Coordinates of C-alpha atoms in Angstrom, one line a residue:
M1 CA -16.0 53.1 131.3
A2 CA -14.9 50.0 133.2
K3 CA -11.5 50.7 134.9
N4 CA -10.3 47.1 134.4
L5 CA -10.9 47.2 130.7
V6 CA -8.1 45.3 128.9
S7 CA -9.3 45.3 125.2
L8 CA -11.5 47.7 123.3
S9 CA -12.8 47.0 119.8
L10 CA -15.1 49.2 117.8
E11 CA -15.9 48.4 114.2
D12 CA -18.3 49.8 111.6
C13 CA -19.5 52.6 113.8
P14 CA -20.3 55.4 111.4
S15 CA -21.9 57.7 114.0
L16 CA -18.8 57.6 116.3
T17 CA -17.1 61.0 116.0
E18 CA -14.8 60.9 119.0
V19 CA -13.5 58.5 121.6
P20 CA -14.2 59.6 125.3
S21 CA -11.3 61.2 127.0
S22 CA -11.8 58.8 130.0
L23 CA -10.0 56.2 127.9
Q24 CA -6.6 57.8 128.8
Y25 CA -7.2 56.9 132.5
L26 CA -7.6 53.1 131.9
D27 CA -4.2 51.9 133.2
K28 CA -4.9 48.2 132.4
L29 CA -5.8 48.8 128.7
E30 CA -3.5 46.6 126.5
E31 CA -5.3 46.7 123.1
V32 CA -7.5 49.2 121.1
R33 CA -9.0 48.5 117.7
L34 CA -11.1 50.9 115.7
R35 CA -12.0 50.0 112.1
S36 CA -14.3 51.7 109.6
C37 CA -15.4 54.4 111.9
Y38 CA -15.6 56.8 109.0
N39 CA -16.6 59.9 111.0
L40 CA -14.1 59.5 113.8
R41 CA -12.1 62.8 114.1
S42 CA -10.3 62.8 117.5
F43 CA -8.6 60.4 119.8
P44 CA -7.5 61.0 123.4
M45 CA -4.0 60.6 124.8
L46 CA -3.2 57.1 126.0
Y47 CA -0.9 56.9 129.0
S48 CA -1.4 53.2 129.8
K49 CA 2.0 51.7 130.3
V50 CA 0.7 48.3 129.4
L51 CA -0.9 49.4 126.1
K52 CA 1.0 47.5 123.4
F53 CA -1.4 47.4 120.4
L54 CA -3.3 50.3 118.7
S55 CA -5.1 49.9 115.4
I56 CA -7.0 52.7 113.7
S57 CA -7.9 51.7 110.2
R58 CA -10.3 53.0 107.5
C59 CA -11.1 56.0 109.7
L60 CA -10.6 58.6 107.0
D61 CA -11.2 61.7 109.1
V62 CA -8.4 61.0 111.6
T63 CA -5.8 63.6 110.7
T64 CA -3.2 63.4 113.5
C65 CA -1.4 60.6 115.2
P66 CA -2.7 60.1 118.7
T67 CA -0.3 60.6 121.7
I68 CA 0.5 57.2 123.0
S69 CA 2.8 55.6 125.5
Q70 CA 6.4 54.9 124.4
N71 CA 5.9 51.3 125.4
M72 CA 3.7 50.7 122.3
L73 CA 4.8 47.8 120.1
W74 CA 2.2 47.8 117.3
L75 CA 0.8 51.0 115.7
Q76 CA -1.6 50.7 112.8
L77 CA -3.0 53.8 111.2
E78 CA -3.9 52.5 107.8
Q79 CA -6.2 54.4 105.5
T80 CA -6.4 57.5 107.7
S81 CA -5.6 61.1 106.8
I82 CA -2.5 61.6 109.0
K83 CA 0.3 63.7 107.5
E84 CA 3.2 62.6 109.7
V85 CA 4.2 60.3 112.5
P86 CA 5.8 62.1 115.4
Q87 CA 9.2 60.6 116.4
S88 CA 8.0 60.6 120.0
V89 CA 5.6 57.7 119.3
T90 CA 8.1 55.4 117.5
G91 CA 10.4 54.7 120.4
K92 CA 10.0 50.9 120.9
L93 CA 7.7 50.2 118.0
E94 CA 8.2 46.8 116.3
F95 CA 5.3 47.1 113.8
L96 CA 4.3 50.4 112.1
L97 CA 1.5 49.9 109.5
L98 CA 0.6 53.0 107.5
N99 CA -0.7 51.6 104.2
G100 CA -3.1 53.8 102.4
C101 CA -2.2 57.1 104.2
S102 CA -2.2 59.1 101.0
K103 CA -1.3 62.4 102.7
L104 CA 1.8 61.1 104.4
T105 CA 4.8 62.6 102.5
K106 CA 7.7 62.1 104.9
F107 CA 9.4 58.8 105.7
P108 CA 8.9 58.3 109.5
E109 CA 11.9 58.4 111.8
I110 CA 12.1 54.9 113.2
S111 CA 14.1 53.3 116.0
G112 CA 16.2 50.2 115.5
D113 CA 13.6 48.0 117.1
I114 CA 11.3 48.1 114.1
T115 CA 10.7 44.7 112.3
R116 CA 7.8 45.4 110.0
L117 CA 7.3 48.8 108.2
C118 CA 4.4 49.1 105.8
L119 CA 4.0 52.4 103.9
G120 CA 2.2 51.3 100.8
G121 CA 0.0 53.8 99.0
T122 CA 1.5 56.9 100.7
A123 CA 2.9 60.0 99.0
I124 CA 6.5 59.4 100.3
K125 CA 9.1 60.5 97.7
E126 CA 12.3 59.2 99.3
V127 CA 13.6 56.3 101.4
P128 CA 16.5 57.6 103.5
S129 CA 19.8 55.8 103.5
S130 CA 19.5 55.4 107.2
I131 CA 17.1 52.5 106.5
Q132 CA 20.1 50.2 106.4
F133 CA 20.8 50.8 110.1
L134 CA 17.5 49.3 111.1
T135 CA 19.2 46.0 112.1
R136 CA 15.9 44.2 113.0
L137 CA 13.9 45.2 109.9
Y138 CA 12.3 42.1 108.4
E139 CA 9.8 43.7 106.0
L140 CA 9.7 47.0 104.1
H141 CA 6.5 47.5 102.1
M142 CA 6.3 50.5 99.7
S143 CA 3.9 49.2 97.1
G144 CA 1.9 51.9 95.3
C145 CA 4.1 54.8 96.4
S146 CA 4.0 56.3 92.9
K147 CA 6.1 59.4 93.8
L148 CA 8.9 57.2 95.0
E149 CA 11.5 57.3 92.2
S150 CA 14.8 56.1 93.7
F151 CA 16.1 53.6 96.2
P152 CA 19.1 54.4 98.5
E153 CA 22.5 52.9 98.3
I154 CA 22.8 50.2 101.0
T155 CA 26.5 49.9 102.0
V156 CA 26.2 47.6 105.1
P157 CA 24.7 44.1 105.2
M158 CA 21.0 44.1 106.1
K159 CA 20.9 40.6 107.6
S160 CA 17.3 40.8 108.8
L161 CA 15.5 42.2 105.7
Q162 CA 13.7 39.4 103.9
H163 CA 10.7 41.1 102.3
L164 CA 11.1 44.1 100.0
N165 CA 8.0 45.3 98.2
L166 CA 8.5 48.2 95.7
S167 CA 5.8 47.2 93.2
K168 CA 3.9 50.0 91.4
T169 CA 6.5 52.7 92.5
G170 CA 8.3 55.0 90.2
I171 CA 11.7 53.4 90.9
K172 CA 13.7 53.1 87.7
E173 CA 16.7 51.2 89.1
I174 CA 18.2 49.8 92.2
P175 CA 21.9 50.5 92.9
L176 CA 24.2 47.6 92.3
I177 CA 25.7 48.0 95.8
S178 CA 22.2 47.7 97.4
F179 CA 21.6 44.3 95.9
K180 CA 24.9 43.1 97.2
H181 CA 24.1 44.0 100.8
M182 CA 20.5 42.8 101.0
I183 CA 22.0 39.4 101.7
S184 CA 19.0 37.7 103.3
L185 CA 16.3 38.9 100.9
R186 CA 13.8 36.2 100.1
Y187 CA 10.9 38.1 98.5
L188 CA 11.4 41.0 96.0
Y189 CA 8.5 42.6 94.3
L190 CA 9.2 45.0 91.5
D191 CA 6.1 44.5 89.3
G192 CA 4.5 47.6 87.8
T193 CA 7.7 49.7 88.1
P194 CA 9.6 51.4 85.2
I195 CA 12.7 49.2 85.8
K196 CA 14.4 48.2 82.5
E197 CA 17.1 46.0 83.9
L198 CA 18.3 44.2 87.0
P199 CA 21.8 44.5 88.4
L200 CA 24.0 41.5 87.7
S201 CA 24.6 41.1 91.4
I202 CA 21.1 39.7 91.8
K203 CA 22.6 36.3 91.2
D204 CA 24.4 36.6 94.5
M205 CA 21.1 36.9 96.5
V206 CA 21.4 33.2 97.4
H207 CA 18.3 33.2 99.6
L208 CA 15.9 34.8 97.0
E209 CA 12.8 32.7 96.5
E210 CA 10.3 35.0 94.9
L211 CA 10.8 37.7 92.2
T212 CA 7.9 39.6 90.6
L213 CA 8.6 41.6 87.4
H214 CA 5.3 41.5 85.6
G215 CA 4.2 44.8 83.9
T216 CA 7.8 46.2 83.7
P217 CA 9.7 47.3 80.6
I218 CA 12.5 45.0 81.3
K219 CA 14.3 43.8 78.1
A220 CA 16.4 40.9 79.4
L221 CA 16.8 38.7 82.4
P222 CA 20.3 38.5 83.9
E223 CA 21.5 35.4 85.7
L224 CA 19.2 34.6 88.6
P225 CA 19.9 32.8 91.8
S226 CA 19.3 29.0 91.8
S227 CA 17.2 29.4 95.0
L228 CA 14.4 31.1 93.1
R229 CA 11.1 29.2 93.4
K230 CA 8.6 31.8 91.9
L231 CA 9.2 34.2 89.0
T232 CA 6.4 36.3 87.4
T233 CA 7.2 37.9 84.1
H234 CA 3.8 38.2 82.3
D235 CA 2.9 41.5 80.6
C236 CA 6.6 42.4 80.0
A237 CA 6.0 43.7 76.5
S238 CA 9.7 44.6 76.0
L239 CA 11.2 41.3 77.2
E240 CA 13.2 39.8 74.4
T241 CA 15.7 37.4 75.8
V242 CA 16.1 35.1 78.8
T243 CA 19.8 34.6 79.3
S244 CA 19.6 33.4 82.8
S245 CA 20.3 30.1 84.6
I246 CA 16.8 28.9 85.1
N247 CA 16.0 25.7 87.0
I248 CA 12.6 25.3 85.4
G249 CA 11.7 22.3 87.5
R250 CA 12.3 24.1 90.8
L251 CA 9.8 26.9 90.0
E252 CA 6.6 26.0 91.8
L253 CA 4.3 27.9 89.5
G254 CA 6.4 27.5 86.4
L255 CA 7.1 30.4 84.0
D256 CA 4.4 32.7 82.8
F257 CA 5.4 34.9 79.8
T258 CA 1.8 35.8 78.9
N259 CA 1.8 38.9 76.6
C260 CA 5.6 39.0 76.3
V261 CA 5.2 39.4 72.6
K262 CA 8.9 40.1 71.7
L263 CA 10.2 37.1 73.6
D264 CA 12.3 34.5 71.7
Q265 CA 10.5 31.4 72.8
K266 CA 12.6 28.7 71.2
P267 CA 15.4 28.6 73.9
L268 CA 12.7 28.3 76.6
V269 CA 10.9 25.4 74.9
A270 CA 14.3 23.7 74.4
A271 CA 15.1 24.3 78.1
M272 CA 11.9 22.5 79.1
H273 CA 12.6 19.6 76.9
L274 CA 16.2 19.4 78.2
E275 CA 15.0 19.5 81.8
I276 CA 12.8 16.5 81.2
Q277 CA 15.5 14.5 79.4
V278 CA 18.3 15.3 82.0
S279 CA 16.3 13.6 84.8
L280 CA 17.0 10.3 83.1
L281 CA 20.7 10.8 82.2
T282 CA 23.4 8.5 83.5
P283 CA 26.5 10.2 84.8
L284 CA 28.5 9.6 81.6
S285 CA 25.7 10.8 79.3
F286 CA 25.2 13.8 81.6
F287 CA 28.9 14.7 81.3
L288 CA 28.8 14.5 77.5
L289 CA 25.7 16.6 77.2
S290 CA 27.1 19.3 79.6
F291 CA 30.3 19.4 77.4
L292 CA 28.2 19.7 74.2
L293 CA 26.1 22.6 75.6
A294 CA 29.1 24.4 76.9
S295 CA 30.9 24.2 73.6
S296 CA 27.9 25.2 71.4
H297 CA 26.7 28.1 73.6
F298 CA 23.2 26.5 73.4
R299 CA 21.1 29.3 72.1
N300 CA 22.6 31.8 74.5
V301 CA 20.9 30.1 77.5
T302 CA 22.9 28.6 80.3
F303 CA 21.3 25.9 82.4
V304 CA 21.6 24.4 85.8
L305 CA 21.9 20.6 85.2
Q306 CA 22.1 17.8 87.6
S307 CA 22.5 14.2 86.6
G308 CA 19.6 12.0 87.4
K309 CA 17.8 14.7 89.4
Q310 CA 14.2 14.5 90.3
I311 CA 11.7 17.3 89.4
P312 CA 10.9 18.7 92.8
H313 CA 7.2 19.4 92.4
G314 CA 6.5 16.6 89.9
R315 CA 5.6 19.1 87.2
I316 CA 6.9 21.8 84.9
Q317 CA 4.7 24.5 83.5
M318 CA 5.3 27.4 81.1
V319 CA 3.1 29.8 79.2
L320 CA 4.4 31.6 76.1
P321 CA 3.2 33.6 73.2
G322 CA 3.0 31.5 70.1
S323 CA 1.0 28.9 68.2
E324 CA 3.5 26.4 66.8
I325 CA 3.6 23.2 68.8
P326 CA 7.2 22.0 69.3
E327 CA 8.4 19.2 67.1
W328 CA 9.2 16.9 70.1
F329 CA 5.4 16.6 70.7
G330 CA 4.8 13.6 68.5
D331 CA 1.0 13.5 68.7
K332 CA -1.0 16.6 67.7
G333 CA -4.7 17.4 67.4
I334 CA -6.8 20.3 66.0
G335 CA -9.1 22.0 68.4
S336 CA -9.7 20.9 72.0
S337 CA -9.0 17.2 71.8
V338 CA -6.3 14.8 70.7
T339 CA -6.3 11.0 70.2
I340 CA -3.1 9.0 70.6
Q341 CA -2.2 5.3 70.4
L342 CA -0.4 4.1 73.5
P343 CA 2.7 2.0 72.7
S344 CA 3.2 -1.5 74.1
N345 CA 5.9 -0.4 76.6
C346 CA 3.6 1.9 78.8
H347 CA 5.1 0.2 81.9
Q348 CA 8.1 2.4 81.2
L349 CA 6.1 5.6 81.0
K350 CA 7.7 8.2 83.3
G351 CA 5.8 11.4 82.5
I352 CA 3.5 13.1 80.1
A353 CA 3.6 16.6 78.6
F354 CA 0.8 18.6 77.0
C355 CA 1.1 21.7 74.7
L356 CA -2.1 23.7 74.4
V357 CA -2.4 26.6 72.0
F358 CA -5.0 29.1 73.2
L359 CA -6.9 31.5 70.9
P360 CA -7.4 35.1 72.2
P361 CA -10.6 35.3 74.2
R362 CA -13.7 36.5 72.3
H363 CA -15.5 39.3 74.1
S364 CA -18.9 38.6 72.6
H365 CA -22.4 37.5 73.6
D366 CA -21.5 33.8 73.5
M367 CA -18.8 34.2 76.2
P368 CA -20.9 33.8 79.4
Y369 CA -18.1 34.8 81.7
E370 CA -17.2 38.0 83.5
F371 CA -13.6 39.0 84.1
D372 CA -11.9 41.3 86.6
D373 CA -8.3 41.9 87.4
R374 CA -8.0 38.8 89.5
S375 CA -9.8 36.3 87.2
Y376 CA -7.8 33.4 85.9
V377 CA -8.4 30.4 83.6
H378 CA -7.9 26.9 84.9
V379 CA -7.6 24.1 82.4
N380 CA -8.8 20.5 83.2
F381 CA -9.1 17.5 81.0
D382 CA -11.0 14.2 80.7
Y383 CA -9.5 11.2 79.1
H384 CA -11.2 8.1 77.6
V385 CA -9.5 4.8 76.9
K386 CA -11.0 2.9 74.1
S387 CA -11.1 -0.9 74.6
K388 CA -8.7 -2.6 72.1
N389 CA -9.7 -5.3 69.7
G390 CA -13.4 -4.4 70.1
E391 CA -13.6 -5.6 73.7
N392 CA -16.6 -4.6 75.8
D393 CA -18.7 -4.2 72.6
G394 CA -16.4 -1.3 71.4
D395 CA -17.6 1.0 74.2
D396 CA -15.2 3.6 75.6
E397 CA -14.1 3.1 79.2
V398 CA -13.9 6.3 81.2
V399 CA -10.8 6.0 83.3
L400 CA -10.7 9.4 85.0
A401 CA -12.7 12.7 84.7
S402 CA -11.5 16.2 85.3
Q403 CA -7.8 15.6 85.9
G404 CA -6.9 19.2 86.6
G405 CA -3.8 21.4 86.9
L406 CA -2.6 21.9 83.3
A407 CA -2.6 25.6 82.9
V408 CA -3.4 28.8 84.7
L409 CA -3.6 31.9 82.5
G410 CA -4.0 35.0 84.7
A411 CA -3.7 37.5 81.9
W412 CA -5.6 35.5 79.2
K413 CA -8.4 38.1 78.9
T414 CA -5.9 40.7 77.7
C415 CA -4.2 38.5 75.1
D416 CA -4.3 39.8 71.5
S417 CA -2.4 36.8 70.1
D418 CA -2.2 33.1 70.3
H419 CA -0.5 31.7 73.4
M420 CA 0.6 28.2 74.3
S421 CA 0.8 26.4 77.6
L422 CA 3.3 23.6 78.1
H423 CA 2.8 21.3 81.0
Y424 CA 4.8 18.3 82.1
S425 CA 3.5 16.0 84.9
L426 CA 4.5 12.8 86.6
G427 CA 1.1 12.0 88.2
L428 CA -1.0 10.8 85.3
V429 CA 1.4 8.0 84.2
Y430 CA 0.3 5.7 87.1
F431 CA -3.2 5.5 85.5
L432 CA -2.0 5.0 81.9
R433 CA 0.7 2.4 82.4
K434 CA -1.8 -0.5 82.5
Y435 CA -3.3 0.5 79.1
S436 CA -0.5 -0.4 76.7
G437 CA -1.6 -0.6 73.1
N438 CA -4.9 1.1 73.7
E439 CA -6.3 4.3 72.1
V440 CA -6.7 7.3 74.4
T441 CA -8.5 10.6 73.7
F442 CA -7.8 13.7 75.8
K443 CA -10.6 16.4 75.9
F444 CA -9.7 19.7 77.4
Y445 CA -12.0 22.0 79.4
H446 CA -11.7 25.4 81.1
S447 CA -13.4 27.3 83.8
I448 CA -13.0 30.9 84.9
H449 CA -12.2 31.5 88.5
N450 CA -12.6 34.8 90.4
H451 CA -11.3 35.1 94.0
G452 CA -11.3 31.3 94.2
R453 CA -14.9 30.9 92.9
K454 CA -16.1 29.9 89.4
V455 CA -17.7 32.7 87.4
G456 CA -20.5 32.1 84.9
H457 CA -23.4 29.8 84.5
E458 CA -21.5 26.7 83.4
I459 CA -19.3 24.5 85.5
R460 CA -17.0 24.0 82.6
R461 CA -17.0 24.4 78.8
P462 CA -14.6 23.2 76.0
S463 CA -11.4 25.2 75.9
E464 CA -11.0 27.7 73.1
L465 CA -8.0 25.8 71.7
K466 CA -6.4 26.2 68.3
S467 CA -4.5 22.9 68.6
C468 CA -2.9 20.6 71.2
G469 CA -0.2 18.1 71.5
V470 CA 0.9 15.2 73.7
Y471 CA 4.4 13.9 74.4
L472 CA 5.0 10.6 76.2
H473 CA 8.3 10.4 78.2
F474 CA 9.7 7.0 78.8
D475 CA 12.3 5.6 81.1
E476 CA 14.0 2.7 79.2
N477 CA 15.7 1.6 82.4
R478 CA 12.5 1.0 84.2
P479 CA 11.9 -2.8 84.7
A480 CA 8.7 -4.3 83.3
D481 CA 7.6 -5.9 86.6
K482 CA 7.4 -2.6 88.5
S483 CA 4.2 -1.8 86.7
S484 CA 2.4 -4.8 88.0
E485 CA 3.7 -4.1 91.5
E486 CA 2.4 -0.5 91.5
N487 CA -1.0 -1.4 90.0

C-alpha cells in the first residue's frame, strides 16, 4: 500500500472481509471511508497522528470499535454491530455518529470537545445528567431510541445546544428545569413520543424556531415562544385545545392539524381571520380591538397582535378537520370549482383566501396513485376570467394556469373524515386587480408527490373536494391610481 496515501475510500465491496494491517503504518493517512462493506469483520489499529476522519457505515459485521489515534476529530460507525465505544477513542472527538447501532446500550463517555452526538436507533436506555457539562455540544440526536424513557434534569445553562432530537423515543416528559436551561435551543423534535404535555417554561425558549409534536398524545398546547417558525401537530388524536400565543403569519408552513379529530377548530379559524384583518388596522383601531379581545377572553385564545404588520411570507396556511366553510368566506361552491363576481374596486384588493373541504381518499380501482409514508398532496388551481358584456364573442380568457401552493396534506391518505385547508395569499391579487367587474372561475387540481416526484399516470386530476370558498380581502386605504402604476 502506498506510503504517501492520504485518503482511502472503499464503498460497496461485499467481498471485503478485512482491511490489511499495513494500514496502521501509513503515517500520512488523514481520512478513511468504508461504506456498505457488509462482510467486513476486522479493522487494524490506526496510529497515524494526522488521521482526523474515520467513517465505517453499513458494515453490519463490524462488532468492535477500532483502536485509533487520540487526535481523531470525526468518528462515524453508523449501522454497525458495535456494543460500546471505549473512552480511549473519544479524547478530542468533535463528531461522534453512531446512528443505527442497535446493539449499543450504554451512552458513551464523551469529552467536552464534542459538538455533534448522534445516537439515533440505538438501545440506549439513559442519558446521563453529565450531558449538561458538554459545553460545546451543538446537536444531540436520539431519534428512534425506543428504550429511552426519561430525560435528565439540566441545571446549568447549555449555551451551545441548538438541536435536540428525541422523536420516537419512550420519553414521557421533560423536566421543567431542563427547558429553562436549554436557553439556545432552536430545533426540538418530540414527534412519536408518549408526551402528553409540555412544560409551561417552553415559552421562555426565545430562540426556538421549530417544534415537532405530530403523533403524540398531547392534549393542549401551552404558550409557545413568538420565535417559532415551524410547528407540526398532525396526527395528535388527543389534542383538544390550542391556548397558545400563535403568530400564524410567522409560521412558514402554516399549521397542520390533520387527523386532530378532537380539536376545537373555531378559535383557530377566528385567529386566521383576525391575523388578516389586523394587518390593515390603524393604531387607534388596533388599540380598541386589543382591548376588546383582552376583556372578552376571546375564545380562550391569546394572540400576538401588531398594528399594521405585514405577513412575513405573504401567506397563511392551515389544515383542520371539518367540513363547514367559515361564514367570512362570502363566495362558496360545491365540488372542485367556484365562480365569483369581482367587484368594481379590485384596485383595492390586498389578498385572497381559499377554503377547500377535502373528502377522505378513496382506496379503490379508480384512484391511480400509490402512497407511502412520505407522499403528500399538493393542490394547484387554474382560473378563467370571463369577458364582461359579451366582449370577445363571449369566450373565456385564460389568465393563468396552475397557480400552485394552496395546500399540502401529508397525512391525507390516513384521513377518515372531511378536512379543510385554509390558505391566504398576497401574490394572486396582482393578476386580478385589472379585472374589476368580471366573472372568475377557480378550478382546483391535485397531484400526489413522492420524494419530490409525481406519482401516478396523470400529471394532475380534479381535486376530490366536497366544497370550496373564496374570500376577497380589500384595503380601503389603497389609492385607485396605484393599480395602473403596477399594471
